[in-house]
Short mmCIF file of C-alpha atoms and ligand atoms in Angstrom, two decimals:
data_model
loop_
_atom_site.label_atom_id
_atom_site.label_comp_id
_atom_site.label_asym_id
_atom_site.label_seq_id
_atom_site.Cartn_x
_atom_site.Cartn_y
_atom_site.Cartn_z
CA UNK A 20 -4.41 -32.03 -6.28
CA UNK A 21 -2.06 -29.90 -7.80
CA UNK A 22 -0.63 -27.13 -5.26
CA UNK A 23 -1.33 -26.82 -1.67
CA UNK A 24 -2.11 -23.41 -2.57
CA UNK A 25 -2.93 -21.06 -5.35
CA UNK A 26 -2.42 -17.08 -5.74
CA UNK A 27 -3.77 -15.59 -8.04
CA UNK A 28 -2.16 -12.05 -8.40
CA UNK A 29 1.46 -11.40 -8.52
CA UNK A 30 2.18 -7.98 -7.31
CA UNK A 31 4.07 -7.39 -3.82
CA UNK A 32 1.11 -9.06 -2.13
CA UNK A 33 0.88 -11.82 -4.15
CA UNK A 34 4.27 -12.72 -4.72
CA UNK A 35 5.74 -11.92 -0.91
CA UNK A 36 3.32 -14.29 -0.09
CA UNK A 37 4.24 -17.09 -2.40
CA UNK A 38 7.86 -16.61 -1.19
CA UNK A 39 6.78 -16.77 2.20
CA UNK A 40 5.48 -20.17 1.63
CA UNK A 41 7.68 -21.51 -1.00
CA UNK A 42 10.51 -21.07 1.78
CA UNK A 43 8.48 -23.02 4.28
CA UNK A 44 8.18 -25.54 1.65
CA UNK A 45 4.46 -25.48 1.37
CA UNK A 46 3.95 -26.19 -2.35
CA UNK A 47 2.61 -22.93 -3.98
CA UNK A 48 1.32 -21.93 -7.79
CA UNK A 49 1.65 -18.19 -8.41
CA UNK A 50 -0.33 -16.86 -11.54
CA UNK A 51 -0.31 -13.40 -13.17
CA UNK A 52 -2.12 -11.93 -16.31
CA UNK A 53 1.32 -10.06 -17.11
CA UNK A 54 4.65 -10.75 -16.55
CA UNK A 55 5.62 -9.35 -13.53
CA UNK A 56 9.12 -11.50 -12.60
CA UNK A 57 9.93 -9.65 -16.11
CA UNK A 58 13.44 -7.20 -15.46
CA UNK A 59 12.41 -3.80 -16.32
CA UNK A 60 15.38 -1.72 -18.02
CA UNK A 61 14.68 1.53 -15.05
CA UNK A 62 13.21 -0.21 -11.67
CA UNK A 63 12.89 3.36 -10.22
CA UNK A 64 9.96 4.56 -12.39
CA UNK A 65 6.06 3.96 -11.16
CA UNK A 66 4.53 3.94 -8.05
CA UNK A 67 6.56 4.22 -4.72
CA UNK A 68 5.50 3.21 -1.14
CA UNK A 69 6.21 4.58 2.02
CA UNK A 70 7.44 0.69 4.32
CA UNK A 71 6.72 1.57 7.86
CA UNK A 72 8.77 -0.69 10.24
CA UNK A 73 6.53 -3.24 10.39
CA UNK A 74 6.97 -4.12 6.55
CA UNK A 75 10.27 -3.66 6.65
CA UNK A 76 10.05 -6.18 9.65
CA UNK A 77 8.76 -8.32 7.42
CA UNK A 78 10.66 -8.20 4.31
CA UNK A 79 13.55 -8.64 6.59
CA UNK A 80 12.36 -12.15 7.67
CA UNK A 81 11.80 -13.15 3.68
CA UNK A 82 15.59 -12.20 3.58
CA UNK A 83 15.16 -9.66 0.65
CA UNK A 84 15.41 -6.32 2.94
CA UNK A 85 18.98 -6.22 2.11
CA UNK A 86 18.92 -6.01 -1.48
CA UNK A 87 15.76 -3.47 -1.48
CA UNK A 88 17.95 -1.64 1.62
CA UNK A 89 20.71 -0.16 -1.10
CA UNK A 90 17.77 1.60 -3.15
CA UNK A 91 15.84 2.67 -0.45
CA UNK A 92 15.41 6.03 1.36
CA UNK A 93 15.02 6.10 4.96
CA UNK A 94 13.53 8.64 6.86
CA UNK A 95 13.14 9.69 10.29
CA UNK A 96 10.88 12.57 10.32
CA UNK A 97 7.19 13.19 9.08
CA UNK A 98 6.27 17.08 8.87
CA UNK A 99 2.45 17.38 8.30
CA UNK A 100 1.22 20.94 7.98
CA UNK A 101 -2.22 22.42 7.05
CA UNK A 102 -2.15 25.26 4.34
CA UNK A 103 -5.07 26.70 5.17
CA UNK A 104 -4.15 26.96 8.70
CA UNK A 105 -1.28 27.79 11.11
CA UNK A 106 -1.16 24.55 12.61
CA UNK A 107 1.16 21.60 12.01
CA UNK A 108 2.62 18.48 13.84
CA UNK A 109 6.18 17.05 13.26
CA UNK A 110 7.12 13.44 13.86
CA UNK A 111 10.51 12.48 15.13
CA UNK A 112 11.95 8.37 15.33
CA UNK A 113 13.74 9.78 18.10
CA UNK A 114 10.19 10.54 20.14
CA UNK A 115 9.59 6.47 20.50
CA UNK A 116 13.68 5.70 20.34
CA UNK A 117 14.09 4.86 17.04
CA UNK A 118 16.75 5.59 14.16
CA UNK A 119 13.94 5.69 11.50
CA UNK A 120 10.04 5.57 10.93
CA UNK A 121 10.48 4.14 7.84
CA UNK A 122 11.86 3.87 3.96
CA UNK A 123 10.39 4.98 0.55
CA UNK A 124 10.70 2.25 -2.29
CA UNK A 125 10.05 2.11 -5.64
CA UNK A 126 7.54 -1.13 -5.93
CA UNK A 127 9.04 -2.47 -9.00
CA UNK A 128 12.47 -2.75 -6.78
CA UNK A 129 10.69 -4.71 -4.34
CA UNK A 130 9.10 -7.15 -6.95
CA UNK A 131 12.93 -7.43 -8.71
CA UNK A 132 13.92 -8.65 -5.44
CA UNK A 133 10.79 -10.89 -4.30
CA UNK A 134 11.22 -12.74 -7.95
CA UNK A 135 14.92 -12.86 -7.57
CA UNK A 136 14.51 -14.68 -5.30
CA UNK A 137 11.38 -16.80 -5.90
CA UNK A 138 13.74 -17.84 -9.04
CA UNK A 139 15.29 -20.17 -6.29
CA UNK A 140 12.58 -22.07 -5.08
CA UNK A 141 11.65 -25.11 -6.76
CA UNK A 142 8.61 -25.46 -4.23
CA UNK A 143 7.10 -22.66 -6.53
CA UNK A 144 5.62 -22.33 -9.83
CA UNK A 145 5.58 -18.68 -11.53
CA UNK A 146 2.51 -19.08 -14.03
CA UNK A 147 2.67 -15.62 -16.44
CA UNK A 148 0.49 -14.15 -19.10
CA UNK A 149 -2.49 -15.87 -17.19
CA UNK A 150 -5.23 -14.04 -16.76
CA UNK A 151 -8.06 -15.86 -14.04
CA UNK A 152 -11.45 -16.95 -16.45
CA UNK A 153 -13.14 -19.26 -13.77
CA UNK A 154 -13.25 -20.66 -9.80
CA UNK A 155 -14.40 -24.34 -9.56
CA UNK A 156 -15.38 -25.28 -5.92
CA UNK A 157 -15.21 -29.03 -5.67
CA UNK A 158 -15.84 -30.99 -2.47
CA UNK A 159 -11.73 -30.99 -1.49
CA UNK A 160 -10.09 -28.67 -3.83
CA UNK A 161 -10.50 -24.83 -5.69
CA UNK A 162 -9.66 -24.78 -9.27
CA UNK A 163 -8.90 -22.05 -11.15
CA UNK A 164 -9.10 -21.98 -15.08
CA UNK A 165 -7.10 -19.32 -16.82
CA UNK A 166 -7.88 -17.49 -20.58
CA UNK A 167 -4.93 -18.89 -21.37
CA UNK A 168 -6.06 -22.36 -21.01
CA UNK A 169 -3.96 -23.79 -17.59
CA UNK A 170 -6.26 -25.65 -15.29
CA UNK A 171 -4.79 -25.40 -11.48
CA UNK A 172 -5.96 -27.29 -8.53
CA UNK A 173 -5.44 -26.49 -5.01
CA UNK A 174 -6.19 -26.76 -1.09
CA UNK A 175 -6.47 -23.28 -0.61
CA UNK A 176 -6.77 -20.55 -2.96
CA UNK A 177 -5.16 -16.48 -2.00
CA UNK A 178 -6.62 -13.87 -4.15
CA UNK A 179 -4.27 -11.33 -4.51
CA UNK A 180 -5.39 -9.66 -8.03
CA UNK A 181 -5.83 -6.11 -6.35
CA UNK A 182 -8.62 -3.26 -6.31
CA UNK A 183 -10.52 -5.08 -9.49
CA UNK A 184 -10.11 -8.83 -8.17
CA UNK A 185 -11.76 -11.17 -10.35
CA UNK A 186 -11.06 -14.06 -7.50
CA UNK A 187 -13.10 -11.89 -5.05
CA UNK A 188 -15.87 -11.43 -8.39
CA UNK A 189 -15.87 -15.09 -8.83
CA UNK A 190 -15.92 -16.15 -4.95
CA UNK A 191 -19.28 -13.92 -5.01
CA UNK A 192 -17.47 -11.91 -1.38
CA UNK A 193 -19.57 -8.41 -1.78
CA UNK A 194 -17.85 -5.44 -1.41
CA UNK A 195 -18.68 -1.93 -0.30
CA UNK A 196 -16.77 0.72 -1.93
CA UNK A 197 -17.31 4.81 -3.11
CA UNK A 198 -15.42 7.20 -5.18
CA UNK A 199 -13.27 9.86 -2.78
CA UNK A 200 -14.22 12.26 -6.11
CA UNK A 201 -10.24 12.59 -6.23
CA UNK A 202 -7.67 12.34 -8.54
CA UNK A 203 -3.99 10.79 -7.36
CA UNK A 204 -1.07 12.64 -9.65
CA UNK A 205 1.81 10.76 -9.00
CA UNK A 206 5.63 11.62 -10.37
CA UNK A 207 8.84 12.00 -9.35
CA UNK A 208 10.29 15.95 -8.71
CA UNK A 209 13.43 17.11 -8.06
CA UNK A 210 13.14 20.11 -5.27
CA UNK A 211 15.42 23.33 -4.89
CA UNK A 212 15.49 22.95 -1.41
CA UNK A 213 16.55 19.47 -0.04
CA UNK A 214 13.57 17.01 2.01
CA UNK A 215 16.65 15.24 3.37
CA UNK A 216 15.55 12.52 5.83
CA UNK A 217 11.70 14.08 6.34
CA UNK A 218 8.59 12.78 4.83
CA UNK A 219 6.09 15.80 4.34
CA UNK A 220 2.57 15.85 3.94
CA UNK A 221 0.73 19.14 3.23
CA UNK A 222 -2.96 19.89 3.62
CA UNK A 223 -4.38 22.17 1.17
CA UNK A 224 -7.73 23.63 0.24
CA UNK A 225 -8.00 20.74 -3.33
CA UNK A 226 -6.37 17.89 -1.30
CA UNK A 227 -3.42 16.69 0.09
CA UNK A 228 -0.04 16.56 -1.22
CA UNK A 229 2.89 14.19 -0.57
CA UNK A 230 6.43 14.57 -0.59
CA UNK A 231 8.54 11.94 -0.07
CA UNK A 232 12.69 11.61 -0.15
CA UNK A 233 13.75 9.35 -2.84
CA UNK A 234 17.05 7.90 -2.87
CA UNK A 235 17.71 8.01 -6.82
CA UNK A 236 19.82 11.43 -6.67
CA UNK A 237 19.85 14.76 -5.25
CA UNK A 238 16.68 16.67 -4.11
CA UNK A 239 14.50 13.60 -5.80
CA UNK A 240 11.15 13.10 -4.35
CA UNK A 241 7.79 11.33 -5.01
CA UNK A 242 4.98 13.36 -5.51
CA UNK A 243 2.02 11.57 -4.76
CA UNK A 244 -1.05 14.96 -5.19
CA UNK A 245 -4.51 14.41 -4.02
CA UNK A 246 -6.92 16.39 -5.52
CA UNK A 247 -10.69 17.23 -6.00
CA UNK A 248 -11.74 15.85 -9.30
CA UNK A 249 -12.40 19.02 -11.04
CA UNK A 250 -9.20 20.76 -10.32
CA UNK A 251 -7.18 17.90 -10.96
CA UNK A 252 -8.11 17.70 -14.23
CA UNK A 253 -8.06 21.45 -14.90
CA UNK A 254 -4.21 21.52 -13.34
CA UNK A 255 -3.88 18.09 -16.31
CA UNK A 256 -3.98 20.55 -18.18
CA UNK A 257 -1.17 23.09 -17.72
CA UNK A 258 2.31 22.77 -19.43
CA UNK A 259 4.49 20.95 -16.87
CA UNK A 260 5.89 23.62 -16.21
CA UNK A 261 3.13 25.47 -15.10
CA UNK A 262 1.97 22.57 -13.10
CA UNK A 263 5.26 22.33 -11.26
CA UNK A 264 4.59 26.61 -10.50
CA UNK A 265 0.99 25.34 -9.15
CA UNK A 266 2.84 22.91 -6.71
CA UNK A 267 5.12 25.33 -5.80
CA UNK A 268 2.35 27.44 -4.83
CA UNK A 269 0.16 25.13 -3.01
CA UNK A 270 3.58 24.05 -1.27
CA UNK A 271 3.72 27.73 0.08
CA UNK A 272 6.91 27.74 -1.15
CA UNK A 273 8.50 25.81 1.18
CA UNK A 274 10.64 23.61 -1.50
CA UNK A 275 11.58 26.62 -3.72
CA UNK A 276 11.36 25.78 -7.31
CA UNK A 277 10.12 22.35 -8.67
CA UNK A 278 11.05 20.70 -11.73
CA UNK A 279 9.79 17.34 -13.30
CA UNK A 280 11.63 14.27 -13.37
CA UNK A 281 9.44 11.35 -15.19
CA UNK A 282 5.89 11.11 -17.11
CA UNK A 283 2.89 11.99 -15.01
CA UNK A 284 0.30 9.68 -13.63
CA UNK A 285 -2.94 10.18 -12.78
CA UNK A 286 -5.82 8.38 -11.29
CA UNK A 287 -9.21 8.08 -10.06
CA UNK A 288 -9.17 7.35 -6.02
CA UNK A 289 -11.68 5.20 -4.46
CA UNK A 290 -12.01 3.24 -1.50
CA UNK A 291 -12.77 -0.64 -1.42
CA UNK A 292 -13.29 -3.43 1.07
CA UNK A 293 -14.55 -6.56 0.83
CA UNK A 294 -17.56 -7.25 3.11
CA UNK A 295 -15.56 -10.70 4.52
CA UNK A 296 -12.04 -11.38 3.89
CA UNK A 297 -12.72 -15.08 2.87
CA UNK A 298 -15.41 -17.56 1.86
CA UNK A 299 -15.29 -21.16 1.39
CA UNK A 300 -11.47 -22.03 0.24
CA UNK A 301 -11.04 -17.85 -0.90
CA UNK A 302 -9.33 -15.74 1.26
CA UNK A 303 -8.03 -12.17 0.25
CA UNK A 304 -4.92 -10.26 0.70
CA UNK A 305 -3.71 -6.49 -0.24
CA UNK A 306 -5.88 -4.24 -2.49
CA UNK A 307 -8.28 -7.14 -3.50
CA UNK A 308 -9.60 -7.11 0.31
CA UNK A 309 -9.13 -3.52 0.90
CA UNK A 310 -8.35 -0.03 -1.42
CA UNK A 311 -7.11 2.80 0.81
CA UNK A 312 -6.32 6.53 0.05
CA UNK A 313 -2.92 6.96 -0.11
CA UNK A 314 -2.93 9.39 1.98
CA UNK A 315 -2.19 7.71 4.59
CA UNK A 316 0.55 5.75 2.61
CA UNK A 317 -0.79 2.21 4.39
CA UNK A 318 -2.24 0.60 1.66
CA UNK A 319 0.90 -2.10 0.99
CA UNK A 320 1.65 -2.11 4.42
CA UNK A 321 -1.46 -3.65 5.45
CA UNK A 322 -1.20 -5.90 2.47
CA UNK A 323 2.46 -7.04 3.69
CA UNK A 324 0.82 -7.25 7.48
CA UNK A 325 -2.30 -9.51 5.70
CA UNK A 326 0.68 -11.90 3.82
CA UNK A 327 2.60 -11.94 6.68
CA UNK A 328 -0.18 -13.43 9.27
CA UNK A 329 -2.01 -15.62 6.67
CA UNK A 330 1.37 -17.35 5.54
CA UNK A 331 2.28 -17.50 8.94
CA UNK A 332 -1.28 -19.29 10.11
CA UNK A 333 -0.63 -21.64 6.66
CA UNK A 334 3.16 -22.83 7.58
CA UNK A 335 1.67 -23.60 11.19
CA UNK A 336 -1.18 -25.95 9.96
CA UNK A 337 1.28 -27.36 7.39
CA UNK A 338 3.96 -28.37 9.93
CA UNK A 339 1.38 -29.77 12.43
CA UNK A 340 0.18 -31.58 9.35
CA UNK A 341 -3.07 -29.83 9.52
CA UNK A 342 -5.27 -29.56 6.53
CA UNK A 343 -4.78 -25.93 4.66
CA UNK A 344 -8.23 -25.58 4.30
CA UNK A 345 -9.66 -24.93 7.63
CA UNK A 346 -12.64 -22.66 8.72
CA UNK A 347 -11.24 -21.96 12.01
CA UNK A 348 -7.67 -20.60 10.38
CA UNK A 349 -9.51 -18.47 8.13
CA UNK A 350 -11.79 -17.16 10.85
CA UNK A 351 -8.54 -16.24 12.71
CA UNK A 352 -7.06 -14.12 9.80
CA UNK A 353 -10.46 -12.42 8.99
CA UNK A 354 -10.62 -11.72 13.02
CA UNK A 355 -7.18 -10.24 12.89
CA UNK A 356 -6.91 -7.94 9.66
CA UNK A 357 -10.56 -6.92 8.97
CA UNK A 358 -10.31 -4.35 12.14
CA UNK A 359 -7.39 -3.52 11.23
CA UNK A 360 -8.15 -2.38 7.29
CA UNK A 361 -11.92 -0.82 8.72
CA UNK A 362 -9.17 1.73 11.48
CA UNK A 363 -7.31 3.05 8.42
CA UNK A 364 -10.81 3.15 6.03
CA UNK A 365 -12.05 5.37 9.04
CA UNK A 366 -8.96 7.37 9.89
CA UNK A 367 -8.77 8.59 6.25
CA UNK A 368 -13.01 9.02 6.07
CA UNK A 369 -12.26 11.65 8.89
CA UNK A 370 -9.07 12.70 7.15
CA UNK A 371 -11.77 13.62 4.13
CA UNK A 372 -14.00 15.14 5.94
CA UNK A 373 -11.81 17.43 8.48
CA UNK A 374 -9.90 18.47 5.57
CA UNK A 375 -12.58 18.63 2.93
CA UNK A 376 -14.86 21.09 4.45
CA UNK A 377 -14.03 24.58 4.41
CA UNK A 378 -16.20 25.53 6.83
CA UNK A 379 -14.61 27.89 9.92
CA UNK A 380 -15.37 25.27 12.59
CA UNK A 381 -13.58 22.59 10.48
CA UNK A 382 -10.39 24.80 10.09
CA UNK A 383 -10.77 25.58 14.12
CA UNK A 384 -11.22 21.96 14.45
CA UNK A 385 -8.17 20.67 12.90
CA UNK A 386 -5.91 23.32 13.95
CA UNK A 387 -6.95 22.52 17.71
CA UNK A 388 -6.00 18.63 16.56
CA UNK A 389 -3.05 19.31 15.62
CA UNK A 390 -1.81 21.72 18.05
CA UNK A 391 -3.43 19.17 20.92
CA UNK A 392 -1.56 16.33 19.13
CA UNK A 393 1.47 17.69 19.08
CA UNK A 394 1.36 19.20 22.17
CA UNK A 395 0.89 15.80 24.34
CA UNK A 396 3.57 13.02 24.54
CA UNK A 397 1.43 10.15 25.33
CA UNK A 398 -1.01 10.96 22.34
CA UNK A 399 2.18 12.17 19.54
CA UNK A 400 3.67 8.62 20.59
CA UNK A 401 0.98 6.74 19.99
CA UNK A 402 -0.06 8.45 16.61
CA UNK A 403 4.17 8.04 15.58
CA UNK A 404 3.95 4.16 16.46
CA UNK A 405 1.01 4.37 14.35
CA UNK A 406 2.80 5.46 11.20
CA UNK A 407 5.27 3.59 11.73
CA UNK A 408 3.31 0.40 12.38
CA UNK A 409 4.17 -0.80 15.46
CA UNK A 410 1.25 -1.24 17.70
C1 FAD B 769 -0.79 7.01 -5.61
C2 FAD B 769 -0.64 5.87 -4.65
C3 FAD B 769 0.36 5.92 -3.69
C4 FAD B 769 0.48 4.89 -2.75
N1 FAD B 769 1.43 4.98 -1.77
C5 FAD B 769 1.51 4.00 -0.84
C6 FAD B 769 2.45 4.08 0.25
O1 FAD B 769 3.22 5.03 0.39
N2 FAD B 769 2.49 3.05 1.16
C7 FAD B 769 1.64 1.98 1.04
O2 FAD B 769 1.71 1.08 1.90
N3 FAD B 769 0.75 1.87 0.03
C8 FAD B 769 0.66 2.84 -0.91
N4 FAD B 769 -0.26 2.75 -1.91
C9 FAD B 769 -1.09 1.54 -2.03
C10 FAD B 769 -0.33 0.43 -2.74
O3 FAD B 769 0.25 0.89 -3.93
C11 FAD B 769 -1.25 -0.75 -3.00
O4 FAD B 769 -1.87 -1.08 -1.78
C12 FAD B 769 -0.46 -1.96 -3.51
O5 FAD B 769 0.20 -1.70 -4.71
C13 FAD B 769 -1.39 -3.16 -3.69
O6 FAD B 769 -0.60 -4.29 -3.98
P1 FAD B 769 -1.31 -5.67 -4.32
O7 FAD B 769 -0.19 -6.63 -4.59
O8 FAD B 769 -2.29 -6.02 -3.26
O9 FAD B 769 -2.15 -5.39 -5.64
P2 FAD B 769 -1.64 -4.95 -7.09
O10 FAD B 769 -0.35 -4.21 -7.01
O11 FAD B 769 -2.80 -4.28 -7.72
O12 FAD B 769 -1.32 -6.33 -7.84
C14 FAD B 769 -2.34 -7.12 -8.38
C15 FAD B 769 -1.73 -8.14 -9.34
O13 FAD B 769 -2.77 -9.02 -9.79
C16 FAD B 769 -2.66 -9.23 -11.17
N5 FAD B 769 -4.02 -9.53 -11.68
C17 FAD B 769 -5.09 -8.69 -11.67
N6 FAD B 769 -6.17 -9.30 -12.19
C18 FAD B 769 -5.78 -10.56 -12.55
C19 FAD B 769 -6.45 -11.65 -13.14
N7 FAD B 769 -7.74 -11.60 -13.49
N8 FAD B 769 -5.75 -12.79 -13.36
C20 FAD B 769 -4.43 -12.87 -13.03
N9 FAD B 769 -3.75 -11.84 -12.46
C21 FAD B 769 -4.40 -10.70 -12.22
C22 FAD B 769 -2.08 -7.93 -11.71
O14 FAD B 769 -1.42 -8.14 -12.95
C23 FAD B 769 -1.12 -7.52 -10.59
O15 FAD B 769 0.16 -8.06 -10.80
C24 FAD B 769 -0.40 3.77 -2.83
C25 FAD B 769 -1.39 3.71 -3.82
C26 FAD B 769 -1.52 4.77 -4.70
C27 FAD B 769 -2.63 4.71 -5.72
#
């Protein structure tokens, strides 16, 4: 046997997970089809997620928060309003005595700091430009054989390859998944008026639109815009300029002008999850088990949540000298993160559907939610401890 255990994906899932066990000295193979321990010339371009405490928890205990900390942006307010309504509900850290809910991160400056470190582990091997061809089940060991020719036996095999996975494909675990028949535009803006510490969310009649603080200069802010298929492509369409006018519109104004800081991206949102979270000597973290709207902004969280308890449940059997490959330890992590993906799949079906409709009972509907939400403590706690996962 080669490795005690194999990942096959190396984005944060992936790779927080192979430093999680190359630290406990569990002997780990991490492959990629690209290079992703690569240094990129400007970290602070691509996607950005929103940590909530919980991941930030976590990334403390792999000892890379620090480094991450200095090009974060922490905020300790969430301001969600509906545009078609008068109703909105405003989150404060203070409300469940905290300094913050959370911190917005560019990914690419958590993977610089995961492979920074990873770098230093000589209980791991970083395979690159290795894309997964094949899964051999023997009788005590997974193989994997890559296009590039490397052969790689191990106890226990992680697939980690995201929404697409070809582990999950080749483990035959079915999936369920639909389209949301949105499009996610994601780039960076600089506002007029400042977002300082808040993270807003707005409601509108084509979908929902994020703003998030950014910590890369003044007034910078992530723009992560939901909208309905056709529209999205129409708005495509427009001169950036234009396009920033649009936002400015369907942001009622409340940011002043909008300009454009980097390239837009756009994408087709669906949702994904796999119908069991491991089979035989497979189990699945992040996007290859489950593909959220962002909406919410949870996807990576519960990825970091599914690394942290599945490393956690390996290091235990490894230390008790326990085989890695046990039915009854992957039981346990299915038991604990499948209810836990199917909550946010639902919470952002009903998101869809309260918000999609524009029907005068659905607008009476959510405006009631949100004034009732807001309105009583026990229920505005629990929903901020829910954002900021720690329940
Ligand atoms: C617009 C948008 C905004 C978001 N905002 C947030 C947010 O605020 N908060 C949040 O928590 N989440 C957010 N998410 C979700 C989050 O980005 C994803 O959940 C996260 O990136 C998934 O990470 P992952 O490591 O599981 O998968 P990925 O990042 O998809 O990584 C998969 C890795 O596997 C490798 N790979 C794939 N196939 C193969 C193969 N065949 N062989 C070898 N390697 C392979 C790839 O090269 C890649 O490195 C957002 C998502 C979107 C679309």
């Amino acid at each position: 046997m080669d490795y005690q255990v194999s990942i096959v994906g190396g984005g944060v899932s992936g790779a927080l997970a192979a430093l999680f066990l190359g630290k406990a000295r569990v002997k780990t193979c991490l492959v990629d089809r690209g290079k992703p321990s690569e240094k990129l010339s400007n970290p602070f371009e691509g996607k950005t997620t929103s940590l909530n405490l919980s991941s930030i928890e976590s990334l403390k205990q792999a000892g890379i928060w620090k480094t991450i900390e200095k090009n974060s942006k922490e905020f300790d307010e969430i301001f969600v309003w509906d545009a078609e309504g008068s109703s909105s509900i405003h989150f404060n850290a203070s409300e469940i005595s905290r300094n913050s809910l959370g911190a917005i991160v560019h990914n690419n400056i958590i993977l610089d700091a995961i492979f920074n470190e990873l770098e230093k582990i000589p209980d791991i091997k970083l395979i690159e430009d290795a894309k997964l061809k094949e899964i051999i089940q023997g009788r005590n060991e997974i193989k994997l054989i890559t296009e590039s020719g490397h052969s790689i036996s191990s106890e226990l095999l992680i697939g980690a390859d995201g929404s697409l996975s070809k582990t999950r494909d080749l483990s035959n675990i079915p999936i369920r998944t639909w389209s949301y028949e949105q499009l996610a535009i994601v780039t960076s803006v600089t506002t007029e008026n400042p977002l300082n510490r808040t993270a807003f969310q707005i409601f509108t009649d084509t979908g929902p639109i994020a703003l998030l603080p950014l910590s890369t200069g003044k007034n910078q802010a992530s723009l992560i815009w939901s909208t309905d298929e056709p529209y999205g492509n129409k708005i495509l369409e427009l001169e950036n300029d234009l396009l920033m006018k649009e936002l400015r519109l369907k942001t009622e104004n409340k940011f002043g002008a909008i300009s454009l800081n980097e390239e837009i991206k756009s994408f087709p949102l669906h949702q994904l999850h796999a119908k069991s979270f491991y089979k035989s000597r497979t189990i699945l973290v992040g996007d290859s088990a489950h593909t959220i709207h962002p909406l919410a902004g949870q996807g990576l969280n519960l990825g970091i949540s599914d690394v942290k308890e599945i490393s956690e449940l390996i290091i235990a059997a490894n230390r008790r000298g326990k085989a890695l490959y046990d039915e009854d330890m992957l039981k346990s992590y299915s038991k604990k993160r499948e209810p836990e993906s199917f909550k946010m799949i639902a919470l952002m079906e009903a998101f869809k559907r309260g918000f999609g409709s524009d029907s005068l009972w659905a607008k009476f509907g959510r405006n009631f939610a949100f004034d009732f939400a807001n309105n009583t403590k026990h229920l505005k706690q629990r929903l901020i401890k829910e954002a900021a996962g720690i329940i």
